[in-house]
CSV table of C-alpha atoms in Angstrom, one decimal:
chain,number,residue,atom,x,y,z
A,1,MET,CA,-42.8,-96.3,-104.2
A,2,THR,CA,-40.1,-97.1,-106.7
A,3,GLY,CA,-37.5,-99.6,-105.5
A,4,ILE,CA,-38.9,-99.6,-101.9
A,5,ALA,CA,-41.3,-102.0,-100.3
A,6,ALA,CA,-43.2,-101.5,-97.1
A,7,ARG,CA,-43.0,-104.2,-94.4
A,8,GLN,CA,-44.8,-104.5,-91.2
A,9,ASP,CA,-42.8,-104.9,-88.1
A,10,SER,CA,-44.2,-105.0,-84.6
A,11,SER,CA,-40.9,-104.9,-82.7
A,12,PRO,CA,-40.7,-101.9,-80.4
A,13,ASP,CA,-37.2,-100.7,-81.5
A,14,PRO,CA,-36.6,-97.0,-81.4
A,15,LEU,CA,-33.6,-97.2,-83.7
A,16,TYR,CA,-35.6,-98.8,-86.4
A,17,ALA,CA,-39.0,-97.2,-85.6
A,18,PRO,CA,-41.8,-97.8,-88.1
A,19,SER,CA,-43.6,-94.9,-89.7
A,20,PRO,CA,-46.9,-93.7,-88.2
A,21,THR,CA,-48.8,-96.1,-90.5
A,22,GLY,CA,-46.9,-99.0,-89.0
A,23,ALA,CA,-44.9,-99.8,-92.1
A,24,ARG,CA,-41.2,-99.4,-92.4
A,25,ALA,CA,-39.6,-98.7,-95.7
A,26,ALA,CA,-37.3,-101.5,-96.7
A,27,ALA,CA,-34.6,-101.6,-99.3
A,28,SER,CA,-35.4,-103.5,-102.5
A,29,PRO,CA,-33.9,-107.0,-102.6
A,30,ALA,CA,-31.1,-105.8,-105.0
A,31,ALA,CA,-30.3,-102.9,-102.7
A,32,ALA,CA,-30.3,-105.2,-99.6
A,33,ARG,CA,-27.9,-107.6,-101.4
A,34,ALA,CA,-25.6,-104.7,-102.4
A,35,LEU,CA,-25.5,-103.5,-98.8
A,36,ALA,CA,-24.8,-107.0,-97.6
A,37,ILE,CA,-21.8,-107.2,-100.0
A,38,ALA,CA,-20.6,-103.8,-98.8
A,39,ARG,CA,-21.0,-105.0,-95.2
A,40,ILE,CA,-19.0,-108.2,-95.8
A,41,ALA,CA,-16.3,-106.4,-97.8
A,42,LEU,CA,-15.8,-103.8,-95.1
A,43,GLY,CA,-15.8,-106.5,-92.5
A,44,TRP,CA,-13.0,-108.3,-94.4
A,45,VAL,CA,-11.0,-105.0,-94.4
A,46,PHE,CA,-11.0,-105.0,-90.6
A,47,LEU,CA,-10.5,-108.8,-90.3
A,48,TRP,CA,-7.5,-108.7,-92.7
A,49,ALA,CA,-5.9,-105.8,-90.8
A,50,PHE,CA,-6.4,-107.7,-87.6
A,51,LEU,CA,-4.9,-111.0,-89.0
A,52,ASP,CA,-2.0,-109.2,-90.6
A,53,LYS,CA,-1.1,-107.3,-87.4
A,54,LEU,CA,-1.5,-110.5,-85.4
A,55,PHE,CA,0.6,-112.8,-87.6
A,56,GLY,CA,2.8,-110.4,-89.6
A,57,PHE,CA,1.9,-111.7,-93.1
A,58,GLY,CA,4.0,-108.9,-94.7
A,59,HIS,CA,0.9,-107.0,-96.0
A,60,PRO,CA,1.7,-104.3,-94.5
A,61,THR,CA,2.9,-105.7,-91.2
A,62,PRO,CA,6.5,-107.1,-91.8
A,63,THR,CA,7.0,-110.8,-91.5
A,64,GLY,CA,8.2,-111.6,-88.0
A,65,LYS,CA,6.8,-108.3,-86.6
A,66,GLY,CA,3.3,-109.5,-85.8
A,67,TRP,CA,1.7,-109.2,-82.4
A,68,LEU,CA,2.3,-112.9,-81.7
A,69,ASP,CA,6.0,-112.4,-82.5
A,70,GLY,CA,6.2,-109.6,-79.9
A,71,GLY,CA,5.5,-106.7,-82.2
A,72,SER,CA,3.2,-103.9,-81.2
A,73,PRO,CA,0.2,-103.3,-83.6
A,74,THR,CA,0.1,-99.6,-82.5
A,75,ALA,CA,3.8,-98.7,-82.3
A,76,GLY,CA,4.5,-98.4,-86.0
A,77,TYR,CA,1.7,-96.1,-86.8
A,78,LEU,CA,1.2,-94.1,-83.6
A,79,SER,CA,4.9,-93.4,-83.0
A,80,GLY,CA,5.0,-91.3,-86.2
A,81,VAL,CA,1.8,-89.2,-85.6
A,82,ASP,CA,2.1,-85.5,-85.6
A,83,GLY,CA,-0.5,-82.8,-86.0
A,84,PRO,CA,-2.9,-81.4,-83.4
A,85,PHE,CA,-3.2,-84.6,-81.4
A,86,GLY,CA,0.3,-86.0,-82.1
A,87,GLY,CA,1.4,-85.9,-78.5
A,88,LEU,CA,-1.6,-87.8,-77.3
A,89,PHE,CA,-1.4,-90.6,-79.8
A,90,THR,CA,2.4,-90.8,-79.7
A,91,SER,CA,2.2,-91.3,-75.9
A,92,MET,CA,-0.2,-94.3,-76.5
A,93,SER,CA,2.2,-95.9,-79.0
A,94,GLY,CA,3.1,-99.5,-78.1
A,95,LEU,CA,1.3,-99.5,-74.7
A,96,PRO,CA,-0.3,-102.9,-74.0
A,97,TRP,CA,-3.8,-101.5,-73.3
A,98,ALA,CA,-3.7,-99.6,-76.6
A,99,ASP,CA,-2.6,-102.7,-78.5
A,100,TRP,CA,-5.4,-104.7,-76.9
A,101,LEU,CA,-8.1,-102.1,-77.6
A,102,PHE,CA,-6.9,-101.6,-81.1
A,103,MET,CA,-6.8,-105.3,-81.9
A,104,GLY,CA,-10.0,-106.0,-80.1
A,105,GLY,CA,-11.7,-103.3,-82.1
A,106,MET,CA,-10.4,-104.5,-85.4
A,107,ALA,CA,-11.4,-108.1,-84.7
A,108,GLY,CA,-14.8,-107.1,-83.3
A,109,LEU,CA,-15.6,-104.9,-86.2
A,110,GLY,CA,-14.5,-107.5,-88.7
A,111,VAL,CA,-16.5,-110.4,-87.1
A,112,SER,CA,-19.5,-108.3,-86.5
A,113,LEU,CA,-19.7,-107.0,-90.1
A,114,VAL,CA,-18.9,-110.3,-91.8
A,115,LEU,CA,-21.5,-112.2,-89.8
A,116,GLY,CA,-24.0,-109.4,-89.6
A,117,ILE,CA,-24.4,-109.6,-85.8
A,118,GLY,CA,-23.9,-107.0,-83.1
A,119,MET,CA,-24.2,-104.2,-85.7
A,120,ARG,CA,-25.1,-101.6,-83.0
A,121,LEU,CA,-22.0,-102.4,-81.1
A,122,ALA,CA,-20.0,-102.3,-84.3
A,123,ALA,CA,-21.4,-98.9,-85.0
A,124,ILE,CA,-20.4,-97.6,-81.6
A,125,GLY,CA,-17.0,-99.3,-81.7
A,126,GLY,CA,-16.5,-98.2,-85.3
A,127,VAL,CA,-17.2,-94.5,-84.3
A,128,LEU,CA,-14.7,-94.7,-81.5
A,129,LEU,CA,-11.9,-96.6,-83.4
A,130,LEU,CA,-12.3,-94.9,-86.7
A,131,GLY,CA,-12.8,-91.5,-85.2
A,132,SER,CA,-9.6,-91.9,-83.2
A,133,LEU,CA,-7.7,-93.1,-86.4
A,134,TRP,CA,-9.1,-90.1,-88.3
A,135,ALA,CA,-8.1,-87.7,-85.5
A,136,SER,CA,-4.6,-89.2,-85.4
A,137,SER,CA,-4.2,-88.6,-89.1
A,138,LEU,CA,-4.9,-84.9,-89.0
A,139,PRO,CA,-4.0,-82.9,-91.0
A,140,ILE,CA,-4.9,-85.1,-93.9
A,141,ALA,CA,-2.5,-84.7,-96.8
A,142,ALA,CA,-4.8,-85.6,-99.7
A,143,ASN,CA,-8.0,-83.9,-98.4
A,144,LEU,CA,-8.2,-81.3,-95.7
A,145,PHE,CA,-11.0,-83.1,-93.9
A,146,LEU,CA,-12.3,-86.3,-95.3
A,147,ASP,CA,-10.4,-89.6,-95.5
A,148,GLN,CA,-11.2,-93.4,-95.5
A,149,HIS,CA,-11.6,-93.5,-91.8
A,150,LEU,CA,-14.6,-91.1,-91.9
A,151,VAL,CA,-16.0,-92.9,-94.9
A,152,TYR,CA,-15.8,-96.3,-93.2
A,153,LEU,CA,-17.3,-94.8,-90.0
A,154,LEU,CA,-20.3,-93.4,-91.9
A,155,THR,CA,-20.7,-96.6,-93.9
A,156,ILE,CA,-20.9,-98.7,-90.7
A,157,ILE,CA,-23.5,-96.4,-89.3
A,158,GLY,CA,-25.5,-96.6,-92.5
A,159,LEU,CA,-25.2,-100.4,-92.7
A,160,THR,CA,-26.5,-100.6,-89.1
A,161,LEU,CA,-29.4,-98.4,-89.7
A,162,ALA,CA,-30.3,-100.3,-92.9
A,163,ARG,CA,-30.2,-103.6,-91.0
A,164,ALA,CA,-27.6,-104.9,-93.6
A,165,GLY,CA,-26.8,-107.8,-91.3
A,166,ASP,CA,-30.2,-109.3,-92.0
A,167,THR,CA,-29.3,-110.1,-95.6
A,168,TRP,CA,-26.7,-112.8,-96.2
A,169,GLY,CA,-25.9,-112.5,-92.5
A,170,LEU,CA,-27.0,-113.8,-89.1
A,171,GLY,CA,-28.6,-110.5,-88.0
A,172,LEU,CA,-32.2,-111.6,-88.1
A,173,TRP,CA,-31.5,-114.8,-86.2
A,174,TRP,CA,-29.2,-112.9,-83.8
A,175,SER,CA,-31.9,-110.3,-83.0
A,176,ARG,CA,-34.3,-113.1,-82.0
A,177,THR,CA,-32.0,-114.6,-79.4
A,178,GLY,CA,-32.9,-114.2,-75.8
A,179,LEU,CA,-29.7,-112.4,-75.0
A,180,VAL,CA,-30.3,-109.7,-77.6
A,181,ARG,CA,-34.0,-109.4,-76.6
A,182,LYS,CA,-32.8,-108.6,-73.0
A,183,LEU,CA,-30.0,-106.4,-74.2
A,184,PRO,CA,-31.1,-104.7,-77.4
A,185,ILE,CA,-27.8,-102.8,-77.6
A,186,LEU,CA,-26.3,-106.1,-78.9
A,187,ARG,CA,-28.5,-106.0,-82.0
């Protein structure tokens, strides 16, 4: 088994089910660290987007147009959407519930990925948020189908399945808390 070590794990977790021999393939230490770096970097992408839209740092949200200044984090992007779902997304532009969901999703994804906790919820939320952003950008100018939203979506799913939050993150500690043991979806 080149680059892969087997580890025993007795936790009954269907998402991370061990093989019939009881061993689960684990990434090499170098691969685990690389996934941790990818997890933290992707988390920062979402945290930065949240902070910029909240405060209006000017990268890309203009100074003075942040959410705290009365700006809408969804109005700028969604008001110019065309394509097959243009009407749907344009109708959500600037609505308070859309702003709250978008900002909550950005902050939640960022915190979850940076800390390595709640990775299952991050995967679910990431699929919903990034899938919506992908659908709102159709047709994609540079590539007929694939864009960064789908790449991020698939990456979050992969990081979750690889338990990337356990390396350089709080994922292992988080999974042992009483709350997560009672509600495994929080893993």
